[in-house]
Amino acid sequence: MREIKAATIRRKGGPFQIETLSLDEPRPDEVLVRVVAAGMCHTDMVARDQLYDVPLPIVLGHEGSGVVEQVGGGVKKVTVGDHVVLTYMWCGHCKPCLRGDLTYCENFYALNFGGTREDGSTATRDAGGPIHDHFFGQSSFGTFALIHERNVIKVPKDAPLELLGPLGCGIQTGAGAVMNALKVNPGSSFAAFGGGAVGLSAVMAARVAGAAIIIAVDVVPSRLALAMELGATHTVNSRETDPVEAVREITGGGADFTLESSGRPAVLRQAIDALAIRGTCGIVGAPALGTEASFDVNGVMTTGKRIIGIIEGDGKPDLFIPALVALYTQGRFPFDKLVKFYTLEQINQAAEDSEKGGTIKPIIRLESQVEP
Ligand SMILES: [Zn+2]
Ligand SMILES: [Zn+2]
């Protein structure tokens, strides 16, 4: 058992509270990671605000990066001192997992939002009793995290570790949607509806994929300017211009691929309407559970359009995260331009800056919090 410092959520809406908690020793299949930094993602706010049913009190955080401190006796994937990125959890034994469709694991919700290990246990407690953890199999808003070896991804030591956590969720989601799910091809046209961390990662990935036309659609001028720096060839401010007409005009009839990351049904409709004949729209934006959206049935049928849901970018994290690190190191995937660093004590400020749109991807540094 060891003492850790972590940010807990004790009631709906927060705030994050910095507390000293106890963390168990690793089980045979677990890895203890000294967390160096953890990105903050929209899903942390969804859990804080209870838009998804997540048990409280809980330690959130699901874009951790760190150094392996200790391994259980059965762990083969990593050793002490390895640099790792922590990603989402999958069960490994359901039909989708056996097919390799890890992000569509039948147990995905329980394992990532259930606040416990798969067997229902927790590893974290305070003087009053157990605290929920294992959020996305990691709960990385703490100085240490205990993780199953499955969702611990080894990364090269020459990459800046404090930057890499967001590759475990938000960045992997946008980049993977383009590269693995939509399979945007060289010479094609792509439009990102929504210019947050996911949408801008998609823009960078579309450039890597060789798309000839890359359009960013958002309402915040600074995000549109950043999109141009990251590889967009055109931007559309949808507060000033009808984005469907604009995308059709730029592409000469419609985009081959669109991606909806705002979570708004009206924007999803635009992303479908802006498609070319035989185009594909990917959905990655999460509205509240139960939200419905509408589209013109004949408009989709007679043009052969496809609409697909995408979770976490459809990748295999053990392969895809190191690939994104390599692209970053080569200067081809500059996701550091999305990032602003905060201390653990500034975590509520990070959440506020992200919700107001001033910070695209906050990263909470934890290393300075480690006790000597
Ligand atoms: Zn599964
Ligand atoms: Zn996330």
mmCIF file of C-alpha atoms and ligand atoms in Angstrom:
data_model
loop_
_atom_site.group_PDB
_atom_site.id
_atom_site.type_symbol
_atom_site.label_atom_id
_atom_site.label_comp_id
_atom_site.label_asym_id
_atom_site.label_seq_id
_atom_site.Cartn_x
_atom_site.Cartn_y
_atom_site.Cartn_z
ATOM 1 C CA MET A 1 0.000 0.000 0.000
ATOM 2 C CA ARG A 2 1.283 3.479 -0.804
ATOM 3 C CA GLU A 3 0.106 7.033 -0.324
ATOM 4 C CA ILE A 4 -0.806 8.962 -3.446
ATOM 5 C CA LYS A 5 -2.048 12.457 -4.128
ATOM 6 C CA ALA A 6 -5.049 12.486 -6.457
ATOM 7 C CA ALA A 7 -7.942 14.631 -7.682
ATOM 8 C CA THR A 8 -11.289 13.167 -6.619
ATOM 9 C CA ILE A 9 -14.843 14.024 -7.624
ATOM 10 C CA ARG A 10 -17.221 13.575 -4.690
ATOM 11 C CA ARG A 11 -20.428 15.124 -6.033
ATOM 12 C CA LYS A 12 -22.143 15.857 -9.348
ATOM 13 C CA GLY A 13 -20.537 18.842 -11.068
ATOM 14 C CA GLY A 14 -17.370 18.708 -8.964
ATOM 15 C CA PRO A 15 -15.092 20.444 -8.170
ATOM 16 C CA PHE A 16 -11.980 18.257 -8.316
ATOM 17 C CA GLN A 17 -10.531 18.005 -4.792
ATOM 18 C CA ILE A 18 -6.855 17.228 -4.192
ATOM 19 C CA GLU A 19 -6.617 14.518 -1.534
ATOM 20 C CA THR A 20 -4.168 12.019 -0.080
ATOM 21 C CA LEU A 21 -5.372 8.458 -0.685
ATOM 22 C CA SER A 22 -4.034 4.907 -0.313
ATOM 23 C CA LEU A 23 -3.347 2.698 -3.344
ATOM 24 C CA ASP A 24 -2.907 -1.112 -3.196
ATOM 25 C CA GLU A 25 0.112 -3.056 -4.436
ATOM 26 C CA PRO A 26 -0.122 -4.478 -7.997
ATOM 27 C CA ARG A 27 -1.828 -7.830 -8.580
ATOM 28 C CA PRO A 28 0.068 -10.388 -10.741
ATOM 29 C CA ASP A 29 -1.382 -8.940 -13.985
ATOM 30 C CA GLU A 30 -1.078 -5.268 -12.982
ATOM 31 C CA VAL A 31 1.430 -2.477 -13.465
ATOM 32 C CA LEU A 32 2.057 0.363 -11.013
ATOM 33 C CA VAL A 33 2.796 3.540 -12.987
ATOM 34 C CA ARG A 34 4.284 6.758 -11.607
ATOM 35 C CA VAL A 35 2.113 9.210 -13.506
ATOM 36 C CA VAL A 36 4.107 12.059 -15.050
ATOM 37 C CA ALA A 37 1.149 13.847 -16.670
ATOM 38 C CA ALA A 38 -2.447 13.245 -17.720
ATOM 39 C CA GLY A 39 -4.455 14.978 -20.415
ATOM 40 C CA MET A 40 -7.954 16.202 -19.667
ATOM 41 C CA CYS A 41 -10.636 15.113 -22.103
ATOM 42 C CA HIS A 42 -14.292 16.073 -22.551
ATOM 43 C CA THR A 43 -15.248 12.669 -21.130
ATOM 44 C CA ASP A 44 -13.758 13.623 -17.744
ATOM 45 C CA MET A 45 -16.280 16.480 -17.627
ATOM 46 C CA VAL A 46 -19.088 14.163 -18.781
ATOM 47 C CA ALA A 47 -18.272 11.908 -15.793
ATOM 48 C CA ARG A 48 -17.847 14.831 -13.359
ATOM 49 C CA ASP A 49 -21.249 16.201 -14.384
ATOM 50 C CA GLN A 50 -22.865 12.729 -14.341
ATOM 51 C CA LEU A 51 -24.122 12.915 -17.943
ATOM 52 C CA TYR A 52 -22.941 9.309 -17.939
ATOM 53 C CA ASP A 53 -23.716 7.231 -14.887
ATOM 54 C CA VAL A 54 -20.336 7.022 -13.120
ATOM 55 C CA PRO A 55 -20.193 6.051 -9.403
ATOM 56 C CA LEU A 56 -18.891 8.636 -6.894
ATOM 57 C CA PRO A 57 -16.545 9.352 -5.229
ATOM 58 C CA ILE A 58 -14.068 8.618 -7.994
ATOM 59 C CA VAL A 59 -10.601 9.494 -9.280
ATOM 60 C CA LEU A 60 -10.966 10.452 -12.976
ATOM 61 C CA GLY A 61 -8.245 10.986 -15.602
ATOM 62 C CA HIS A 62 -7.851 8.741 -18.652
ATOM 63 C CA GLU A 63 -4.983 10.138 -20.732
ATOM 64 C CA GLY A 64 -2.063 9.283 -18.462
ATOM 65 C CA SER A 65 1.617 8.945 -19.294
ATOM 66 C CA GLY A 66 4.308 7.839 -16.906
ATOM 67 C CA VAL A 67 7.085 5.489 -15.872
ATOM 68 C CA VAL A 68 6.640 1.879 -14.774
ATOM 69 C CA GLU A 69 7.446 1.783 -11.048
ATOM 70 C CA GLN A 70 6.585 -1.835 -10.234
ATOM 71 C CA VAL A 71 5.089 -4.842 -12.047
ATOM 72 C CA GLY A 72 3.056 -7.830 -10.863
ATOM 73 C CA GLY A 73 4.666 -11.290 -11.141
ATOM 74 C CA GLY A 74 2.832 -12.244 -14.350
ATOM 75 C CA VAL A 75 3.415 -9.058 -16.341
ATOM 76 C CA LYS A 76 5.341 -9.632 -19.576
ATOM 77 C CA LYS A 77 4.581 -6.515 -21.614
ATOM 78 C CA VAL A 78 6.651 -3.927 -19.705
ATOM 79 C CA THR A 79 9.412 -3.749 -17.111
ATOM 80 C CA VAL A 80 10.379 -1.247 -14.394
ATOM 81 C CA GLY A 81 11.588 2.030 -15.913
ATOM 82 C CA ASP A 82 9.686 1.695 -19.203
ATOM 83 C CA HIS A 83 7.911 4.809 -20.483
ATOM 84 C CA VAL A 84 4.208 4.170 -21.050
ATOM 85 C CA VAL A 85 0.983 5.765 -22.271
ATOM 86 C CA LEU A 86 -2.243 4.598 -20.630
ATOM 87 C CA THR A 87 -5.235 3.998 -22.853
ATOM 88 C CA TYR A 88 -8.831 2.721 -22.599
ATOM 89 C CA MET A 89 -9.696 -0.760 -21.292
ATOM 90 C CA TRP A 90 -11.180 -3.747 -23.141
ATOM 91 C CA CYS A 91 -11.973 -7.221 -21.784
ATOM 92 C CA GLY A 92 -10.128 -9.419 -24.273
ATOM 93 C CA HIS A 93 -12.652 -12.282 -24.069
ATOM 94 C CA CYS A 94 -15.954 -11.103 -25.644
ATOM 95 C CA LYS A 95 -16.796 -11.660 -29.337
ATOM 96 C CA PRO A 96 -15.830 -8.149 -30.559
ATOM 97 C CA CYS A 97 -12.525 -8.374 -28.630
ATOM 98 C CA LEU A 98 -11.803 -11.826 -30.094
ATOM 99 C CA ARG A 99 -12.427 -10.345 -33.563
ATOM 100 C CA GLY A 100 -9.972 -7.544 -32.785
ATOM 101 C CA ASP A 101 -12.687 -4.884 -32.496
ATOM 102 C CA LEU A 102 -11.331 -3.725 -29.142
ATOM 103 C CA THR A 103 -13.161 -0.396 -29.052
ATOM 104 C CA TYR A 104 -16.514 -2.172 -29.430
ATOM 105 C CA CYS A 105 -15.881 -4.545 -26.503
ATOM 106 C CA GLU A 106 -19.217 -5.721 -25.056
ATOM 107 C CA ASN A 107 -17.903 -4.743 -21.628
ATOM 108 C CA PHE A 108 -16.557 -1.342 -22.734
ATOM 109 C CA TYR A 109 -18.968 0.738 -20.643
ATOM 110 C CA ALA A 110 -18.481 -1.296 -17.449
ATOM 111 C CA LEU A 111 -14.682 -1.385 -17.810
ATOM 112 C CA ASN A 112 -14.242 2.298 -18.657
ATOM 113 C CA PHE A 113 -17.032 3.981 -16.680
ATOM 114 C CA GLY A 114 -17.812 1.420 -13.940
ATOM 115 C CA GLY A 115 -15.266 2.801 -11.458
ATOM 116 C CA THR A 116 -13.825 -0.634 -10.582
ATOM 117 C CA ARG A 117 -11.753 -3.501 -11.987
ATOM 118 C CA GLU A 118 -13.588 -6.120 -14.065
ATOM 119 C CA ASP A 119 -14.221 -8.177 -10.882
ATOM 120 C CA GLY A 120 -15.865 -5.190 -9.158
ATOM 121 C CA SER A 121 -12.969 -4.403 -6.806
ATOM 122 C CA THR A 122 -11.159 -1.080 -6.324
ATOM 123 C CA ALA A 123 -7.532 -0.382 -5.382
ATOM 124 C CA THR A 124 -7.952 3.100 -3.867
ATOM 125 C CA ARG A 125 -9.275 4.179 -0.466
ATOM 126 C CA ASP A 126 -9.328 6.979 2.057
ATOM 127 C CA ALA A 127 -9.890 6.780 5.838
ATOM 128 C CA GLY A 128 -13.640 6.453 5.195
ATOM 129 C CA GLY A 129 -13.457 3.474 2.808
ATOM 130 C CA PRO A 130 -13.100 2.614 -0.893
ATOM 131 C CA ILE A 131 -12.856 5.313 -3.583
ATOM 132 C CA HIS A 132 -13.893 4.359 -7.124
ATOM 133 C CA ASP A 133 -11.013 4.126 -9.581
ATOM 134 C CA HIS A 134 -10.021 2.330 -12.800
ATOM 135 C CA PHE A 135 -11.756 5.072 -14.820
ATOM 136 C CA PHE A 136 -10.876 3.936 -18.365
ATOM 137 C CA GLY A 137 -8.865 1.265 -16.550
ATOM 138 C CA GLN A 138 -6.452 3.876 -15.136
ATOM 139 C CA SER A 139 -7.717 6.886 -13.046
ATOM 140 C CA SER A 140 -4.610 8.888 -13.882
ATOM 141 C CA PHE A 141 -5.366 12.188 -12.090
ATOM 142 C CA GLY A 142 -3.112 10.896 -9.312
ATOM 143 C CA THR A 143 0.598 10.563 -8.637
ATOM 144 C CA PHE A 144 0.421 6.774 -9.129
ATOM 145 C CA ALA A 145 -2.037 4.556 -10.993
ATOM 146 C CA LEU A 146 -2.589 0.794 -10.908
ATOM 147 C CA ILE A 147 -3.399 -0.607 -14.346
ATOM 148 C CA HIS A 148 -3.921 -3.986 -15.994
ATOM 149 C CA GLU A 149 -1.006 -4.654 -18.359
ATOM 150 C CA ARG A 150 -3.473 -4.787 -21.283
ATOM 151 C CA ASN A 151 -4.011 -1.015 -21.461
ATOM 152 C CA VAL A 152 -0.426 0.010 -20.690
ATOM 153 C CA ILE A 153 1.306 0.955 -23.966
ATOM 154 C CA LYS A 154 5.107 1.128 -24.144
ATOM 155 C CA VAL A 155 6.523 4.183 -25.950
ATOM 156 C CA PRO A 156 10.100 5.189 -26.912
ATOM 157 C CA LYS A 157 12.163 6.972 -24.255
ATOM 158 C CA ASP A 158 13.348 9.712 -26.628
ATOM 159 C CA ALA A 159 9.820 11.181 -26.966
ATOM 160 C CA PRO A 160 8.660 13.852 -24.452
ATOM 161 C CA LEU A 161 6.718 11.706 -21.998
ATOM 162 C CA GLU A 162 4.750 14.557 -20.351
ATOM 163 C CA LEU A 163 3.177 15.330 -23.729
ATOM 164 C CA LEU A 164 2.089 11.822 -24.749
ATOM 165 C CA GLY A 165 -0.915 11.048 -22.496
ATOM 166 C CA PRO A 166 -3.579 12.501 -24.838
ATOM 167 C CA LEU A 167 -2.522 9.929 -27.456
ATOM 168 C CA GLY A 168 -4.358 7.444 -25.203
ATOM 169 C CA CYS A 169 -7.806 8.939 -25.898
ATOM 170 C CA GLY A 170 -8.617 12.290 -27.522
ATOM 171 C CA ILE A 171 -5.810 12.488 -30.068
ATOM 172 C CA GLN A 172 -6.044 8.779 -30.907
ATOM 173 C CA THR A 173 -9.799 9.252 -31.443
ATOM 174 C CA GLY A 174 -9.440 11.989 -34.079
ATOM 175 C CA ALA A 175 -6.398 10.541 -35.814
ATOM 176 C CA GLY A 176 -7.721 6.977 -35.770
ATOM 177 C CA ALA A 177 -11.117 8.046 -37.125
ATOM 178 C CA VAL A 178 -9.338 9.390 -40.215
ATOM 179 C CA MET A 179 -6.660 6.711 -40.618
ATOM 180 C CA ASN A 180 -8.342 3.511 -39.368
ATOM 181 C CA ALA A 181 -12.115 4.013 -39.601
ATOM 182 C CA LEU A 182 -12.800 6.410 -42.503
ATOM 183 C CA LYS A 183 -9.562 5.394 -44.249
ATOM 184 C CA VAL A 184 -9.193 8.830 -45.840
ATOM 185 C CA ASN A 185 -7.182 8.246 -49.028
ATOM 186 C CA PRO A 186 -4.639 10.358 -50.944
ATOM 187 C CA GLY A 187 -6.263 13.005 -53.137
ATOM 188 C CA SER A 188 -9.635 12.840 -51.376
ATOM 189 C CA SER A 189 -11.577 15.618 -49.626
ATOM 190 C CA PHE A 190 -12.218 15.699 -45.879
ATOM 191 C CA ALA A 191 -14.181 18.072 -43.629
ATOM 192 C CA ALA A 192 -13.893 18.150 -39.827
ATOM 193 C CA PHE A 193 -17.061 19.473 -38.188
ATOM 194 C CA GLY A 194 -15.816 20.674 -34.780
ATOM 195 C CA GLY A 195 -12.343 22.089 -34.103
ATOM 196 C CA GLY A 196 -11.572 20.768 -30.607
ATOM 197 C CA ALA A 197 -8.763 18.337 -29.816
ATOM 198 C CA VAL A 198 -10.475 15.494 -31.692
ATOM 199 C CA GLY A 199 -11.349 17.541 -34.800
ATOM 200 C CA LEU A 200 -7.904 19.132 -35.025
ATOM 201 C CA SER A 201 -6.230 15.729 -34.604
ATOM 202 C CA ALA A 202 -8.362 14.575 -37.514
ATOM 203 C CA VAL A 203 -7.123 17.535 -39.577
ATOM 204 C CA MET A 204 -3.490 16.607 -38.864
ATOM 205 C CA ALA A 205 -4.190 12.962 -39.700
ATOM 206 C CA ALA A 206 -5.918 13.904 -42.962
ATOM 207 C CA ARG A 207 -2.753 15.725 -44.007
ATOM 208 C CA VAL A 208 -0.649 12.657 -43.131
ATOM 209 C CA ALA A 209 -3.135 10.548 -45.137
ATOM 210 C CA GLY A 210 -2.659 12.783 -48.183
ATOM 211 C CA ALA A 211 -6.123 14.333 -48.502
ATOM 212 C CA ALA A 212 -6.066 17.077 -51.153
ATOM 213 C CA ILE A 213 -8.786 19.211 -49.566
ATOM 214 C CA ILE A 214 -8.998 19.486 -45.770
ATOM 215 C CA ILE A 215 -11.743 21.735 -44.394
ATOM 216 C CA ALA A 216 -12.114 22.727 -40.726
ATOM 217 C CA VAL A 217 -15.590 23.867 -39.634
ATOM 218 C CA ASP A 218 -16.014 25.634 -36.265
ATOM 219 C CA VAL A 219 -17.323 28.884 -34.751
ATOM 220 C CA VAL A 220 -14.132 29.967 -32.915
ATOM 221 C CA PRO A 221 -11.773 31.999 -35.172
ATOM 222 C CA SER A 222 -8.634 31.078 -33.172
ATOM 223 C CA ARG A 223 -9.361 27.368 -33.664
ATOM 224 C CA LEU A 224 -9.832 27.885 -37.392
ATOM 225 C CA ALA A 225 -6.506 29.733 -37.571
ATOM 226 C CA LEU A 226 -4.805 26.869 -35.725
ATOM 227 C CA ALA A 227 -6.432 24.373 -38.109
ATOM 228 C CA MET A 228 -4.707 26.129 -41.024
ATOM 229 C CA GLU A 229 -1.356 25.801 -39.214
ATOM 230 C CA LEU A 230 -1.995 22.077 -38.696
ATOM 231 C CA GLY A 231 -2.796 21.258 -42.306
ATOM 232 C CA ALA A 232 -6.295 22.481 -43.171
ATOM 233 C CA THR A 233 -6.503 23.883 -46.699
ATOM 234 C CA HIS A 234 -9.776 25.749 -46.028
ATOM 235 C CA THR A 235 -11.787 26.869 -43.007
ATOM 236 C CA VAL A 236 -15.478 27.644 -42.589
ATOM 237 C CA ASN A 237 -16.879 29.725 -39.735
ATOM 238 C CA SER A 238 -20.325 28.164 -39.408
ATOM 239 C CA ARG A 239 -21.592 31.126 -37.425
ATOM 240 C CA GLU A 240 -21.066 33.320 -40.503
ATOM 241 C CA THR A 241 -21.562 30.902 -43.408
ATOM 242 C CA ASP A 242 -23.811 27.909 -44.119
ATOM 243 C CA PRO A 243 -21.226 25.115 -43.744
ATOM 244 C CA VAL A 244 -23.067 22.676 -46.026
ATOM 245 C CA GLU A 245 -23.065 25.125 -48.939
ATOM 246 C CA ALA A 246 -19.480 26.154 -48.192
ATOM 247 C CA VAL A 247 -18.167 22.557 -48.136
ATOM 248 C CA ARG A 248 -20.061 21.719 -51.350
ATOM 249 C CA GLU A 249 -18.604 24.765 -53.064
ATOM 250 C CA ILE A 250 -15.006 24.148 -51.930
ATOM 251 C CA THR A 251 -15.120 20.461 -52.906
ATOM 252 C CA GLY A 252 -17.173 20.856 -56.079
ATOM 253 C CA GLY A 253 -20.195 18.871 -54.869
ATOM 254 C CA GLY A 254 -19.457 17.510 -51.410
ATOM 255 C CA ALA A 255 -16.706 15.998 -49.257
ATOM 256 C CA ASP A 256 -15.651 12.361 -49.621
ATOM 257 C CA PHE A 257 -15.329 12.138 -45.842
ATOM 258 C CA THR A 258 -16.733 14.165 -42.933
ATOM 259 C CA LEU A 259 -16.244 13.768 -39.186
ATOM 260 C CA GLU A 260 -18.675 15.073 -36.546
ATOM 261 C CA SER A 261 -16.947 15.752 -33.219
ATOM 262 C CA SER A 262 -19.162 18.437 -31.658
ATOM 263 C CA GLY A 263 -21.803 16.090 -30.245
ATOM 264 C CA ARG A 264 -24.630 18.289 -31.585
ATOM 265 C CA PRO A 265 -27.416 16.637 -33.627
ATOM 266 C CA ALA A 266 -27.808 19.725 -35.871
ATOM 267 C CA VAL A 267 -24.106 19.592 -36.747
ATOM 268 C CA LEU A 268 -24.323 15.864 -37.477
ATOM 269 C CA ARG A 269 -27.080 16.665 -39.967
ATOM 270 C CA GLN A 270 -24.773 19.207 -41.636
ATOM 271 C CA ALA A 271 -21.906 16.678 -41.755
ATOM 272 C CA ILE A 272 -24.197 14.199 -43.549
ATOM 273 C CA ASP A 273 -25.650 16.797 -45.929
ATOM 274 C CA ALA A 274 -22.152 18.058 -46.835
ATOM 275 C CA LEU A 275 -21.061 14.612 -48.118
ATOM 276 C CA ALA A 276 -20.373 13.815 -51.757
ATOM 277 C CA ILE A 277 -22.140 10.931 -53.485
ATOM 278 C CA ARG A 278 -20.799 7.706 -51.884
ATOM 279 C CA GLY A 279 -19.234 9.792 -49.103
ATOM 280 C CA THR A 280 -18.827 8.597 -45.506
ATOM 281 C CA CYS A 281 -19.632 10.511 -42.310
ATOM 282 C CA GLY A 282 -17.983 9.376 -39.072
ATOM 283 C CA ILE A 283 -19.570 10.137 -35.687
ATOM 284 C CA VAL A 284 -17.212 10.697 -32.749
ATOM 285 C CA GLY A 285 -19.001 13.503 -30.838
ATOM 286 C CA ALA A 286 -20.899 12.241 -27.782
ATOM 287 C CA PRO A 287 -24.130 13.989 -26.775
ATOM 288 C CA ALA A 288 -26.088 13.049 -23.612
ATOM 289 C CA LEU A 289 -27.225 9.405 -23.536
ATOM 290 C CA GLY A 290 -30.516 8.905 -25.408
ATOM 291 C CA THR A 291 -30.010 11.832 -27.827
ATOM 292 C CA GLU A 292 -31.585 11.298 -31.272
ATOM 293 C CA ALA A 293 -30.780 12.967 -34.609
ATOM 294 C CA SER A 294 -32.505 13.102 -37.987
ATOM 295 C CA PHE A 295 -31.446 12.916 -41.638
ATOM 296 C CA ASP A 296 -33.127 12.803 -45.041
ATOM 297 C CA VAL A 297 -33.582 9.062 -45.675
ATOM 298 C CA ASN A 298 -33.835 9.365 -49.453
ATOM 299 C CA GLY A 299 -30.970 11.835 -49.461
ATOM 300 C CA VAL A 300 -28.727 9.207 -47.857
ATOM 301 C CA MET A 301 -30.106 6.184 -49.755
ATOM 302 C CA THR A 302 -30.040 7.565 -53.285
ATOM 303 C CA THR A 303 -26.497 8.905 -52.913
ATOM 304 C CA GLY A 304 -25.089 5.749 -51.324
ATOM 305 C CA LYS A 305 -23.833 7.684 -48.325
ATOM 306 C CA ARG A 306 -22.577 5.873 -45.246
ATOM 307 C CA ILE A 307 -22.814 6.991 -41.616
ATOM 308 C CA ILE A 308 -20.594 5.169 -39.133
ATOM 309 C CA GLY A 309 -20.059 5.373 -35.373
ATOM 310 C CA ILE A 310 -16.415 5.379 -34.270
ATOM 311 C CA ILE A 311 -15.057 4.787 -30.764
ATOM 312 C CA GLU A 312 -11.470 5.726 -29.833
ATOM 313 C CA GLY A 313 -10.454 5.769 -33.499
ATOM 314 C CA ASP A 314 -10.859 2.012 -34.108
ATOM 315 C CA GLY A 315 -7.145 1.389 -33.643
ATOM 316 C CA LYS A 316 -5.105 -1.259 -31.862
ATOM 317 C CA PRO A 317 -3.454 0.973 -29.227
ATOM 318 C CA ASP A 318 -0.326 -1.204 -28.938
ATOM 319 C CA LEU A 319 0.360 -0.487 -32.619
ATOM 320 C CA PHE A 320 -1.364 2.843 -33.214
ATOM 321 C CA ILE A 321 -0.036 4.900 -30.260
ATOM 322 C CA PRO A 322 3.663 4.186 -31.057
ATOM 323 C CA ALA A 323 2.868 5.033 -34.715
ATOM 324 C CA LEU A 324 1.491 8.437 -33.650
ATOM 325 C CA VAL A 325 4.577 9.005 -31.469
ATOM 326 C CA ALA A 326 6.767 8.296 -34.525
ATOM 327 C CA LEU A 327 4.774 10.746 -36.659
ATOM 328 C CA TYR A 328 5.102 13.379 -33.922
ATOM 329 C CA THR A 329 8.870 12.819 -33.610
ATOM 330 C CA GLN A 330 9.229 13.255 -37.381
ATOM 331 C CA GLY A 331 7.330 16.564 -37.243
ATOM 332 C CA ARG A 332 4.418 15.202 -39.268
ATOM 333 C CA PHE A 333 1.842 15.205 -36.457
ATOM 334 C CA PRO A 334 2.449 18.356 -34.338
ATOM 335 C CA PHE A 335 -0.182 17.760 -31.659
ATOM 336 C CA ASP A 336 1.923 19.695 -29.123
ATOM 337 C CA LYS A 337 0.322 22.823 -30.647
ATOM 338 C CA LEU A 338 -3.002 21.840 -29.011
ATOM 339 C CA VAL A 339 -1.586 21.545 -25.519
ATOM 340 C CA LYS A 340 -1.349 23.734 -22.399
ATOM 341 C CA PHE A 341 0.182 22.436 -19.150
ATOM 342 C CA TYR A 342 -1.291 22.859 -15.639
ATOM 343 C CA THR A 343 -0.290 21.690 -12.153
ATOM 344 C CA LEU A 344 -2.522 19.304 -10.195
ATOM 345 C CA GLU A 345 -3.596 22.231 -7.994
ATOM 346 C CA GLN A 346 -4.784 24.045 -11.151
ATOM 347 C CA ILE A 347 -6.985 21.160 -12.313
ATOM 348 C CA ASN A 348 -10.284 23.047 -11.906
ATOM 349 C CA GLN A 349 -8.809 25.962 -13.875
ATOM 350 C CA ALA A 350 -7.813 23.506 -16.600
ATOM 351 C CA ALA A 351 -11.388 22.207 -16.761
ATOM 352 C CA GLU A 352 -12.795 25.739 -16.943
ATOM 353 C CA ASP A 353 -10.320 26.853 -19.645
ATOM 354 C CA SER A 354 -11.156 23.780 -21.702
ATOM 355 C CA GLU A 355 -14.927 24.274 -21.365
ATOM 356 C CA LYS A 356 -14.673 27.953 -22.327
ATOM 357 C CA GLY A 357 -12.607 26.999 -25.383
ATOM 358 C CA GLY A 358 -9.438 28.903 -24.404
ATOM 359 C CA THR A 359 -7.421 25.701 -24.018
ATOM 360 C CA ILE A 360 -7.865 22.915 -26.547
ATOM 361 C CA LYS A 361 -6.046 20.154 -24.697
ATOM 362 C CA PRO A 362 -5.093 20.718 -21.043
ATOM 363 C CA ILE A 363 -2.420 18.416 -19.611
ATOM 364 C CA ILE A 364 -2.085 18.092 -15.830
ATOM 365 C CA ARG A 365 1.505 17.591 -14.666
ATOM 366 C CA LEU A 366 1.772 15.211 -11.697
ATOM 367 C CA GLU A 367 5.479 14.579 -11.498
ATOM 368 C CA SER A 368 6.192 17.662 -9.344
ATOM 369 C CA GLN A 369 3.708 16.239 -6.842
ATOM 370 C CA VAL A 370 5.674 13.032 -6.191
ATOM 371 C CA GLU A 371 6.894 12.715 -2.623
ATOM 372 C CA PRO A 372 10.687 12.245 -2.410
HETATM 373 ZN ZN ZN B 1 -14.411 -7.358 -24.803
HETATM 374 ZN ZN ZN B 2 -11.259 10.805 -23.604
#
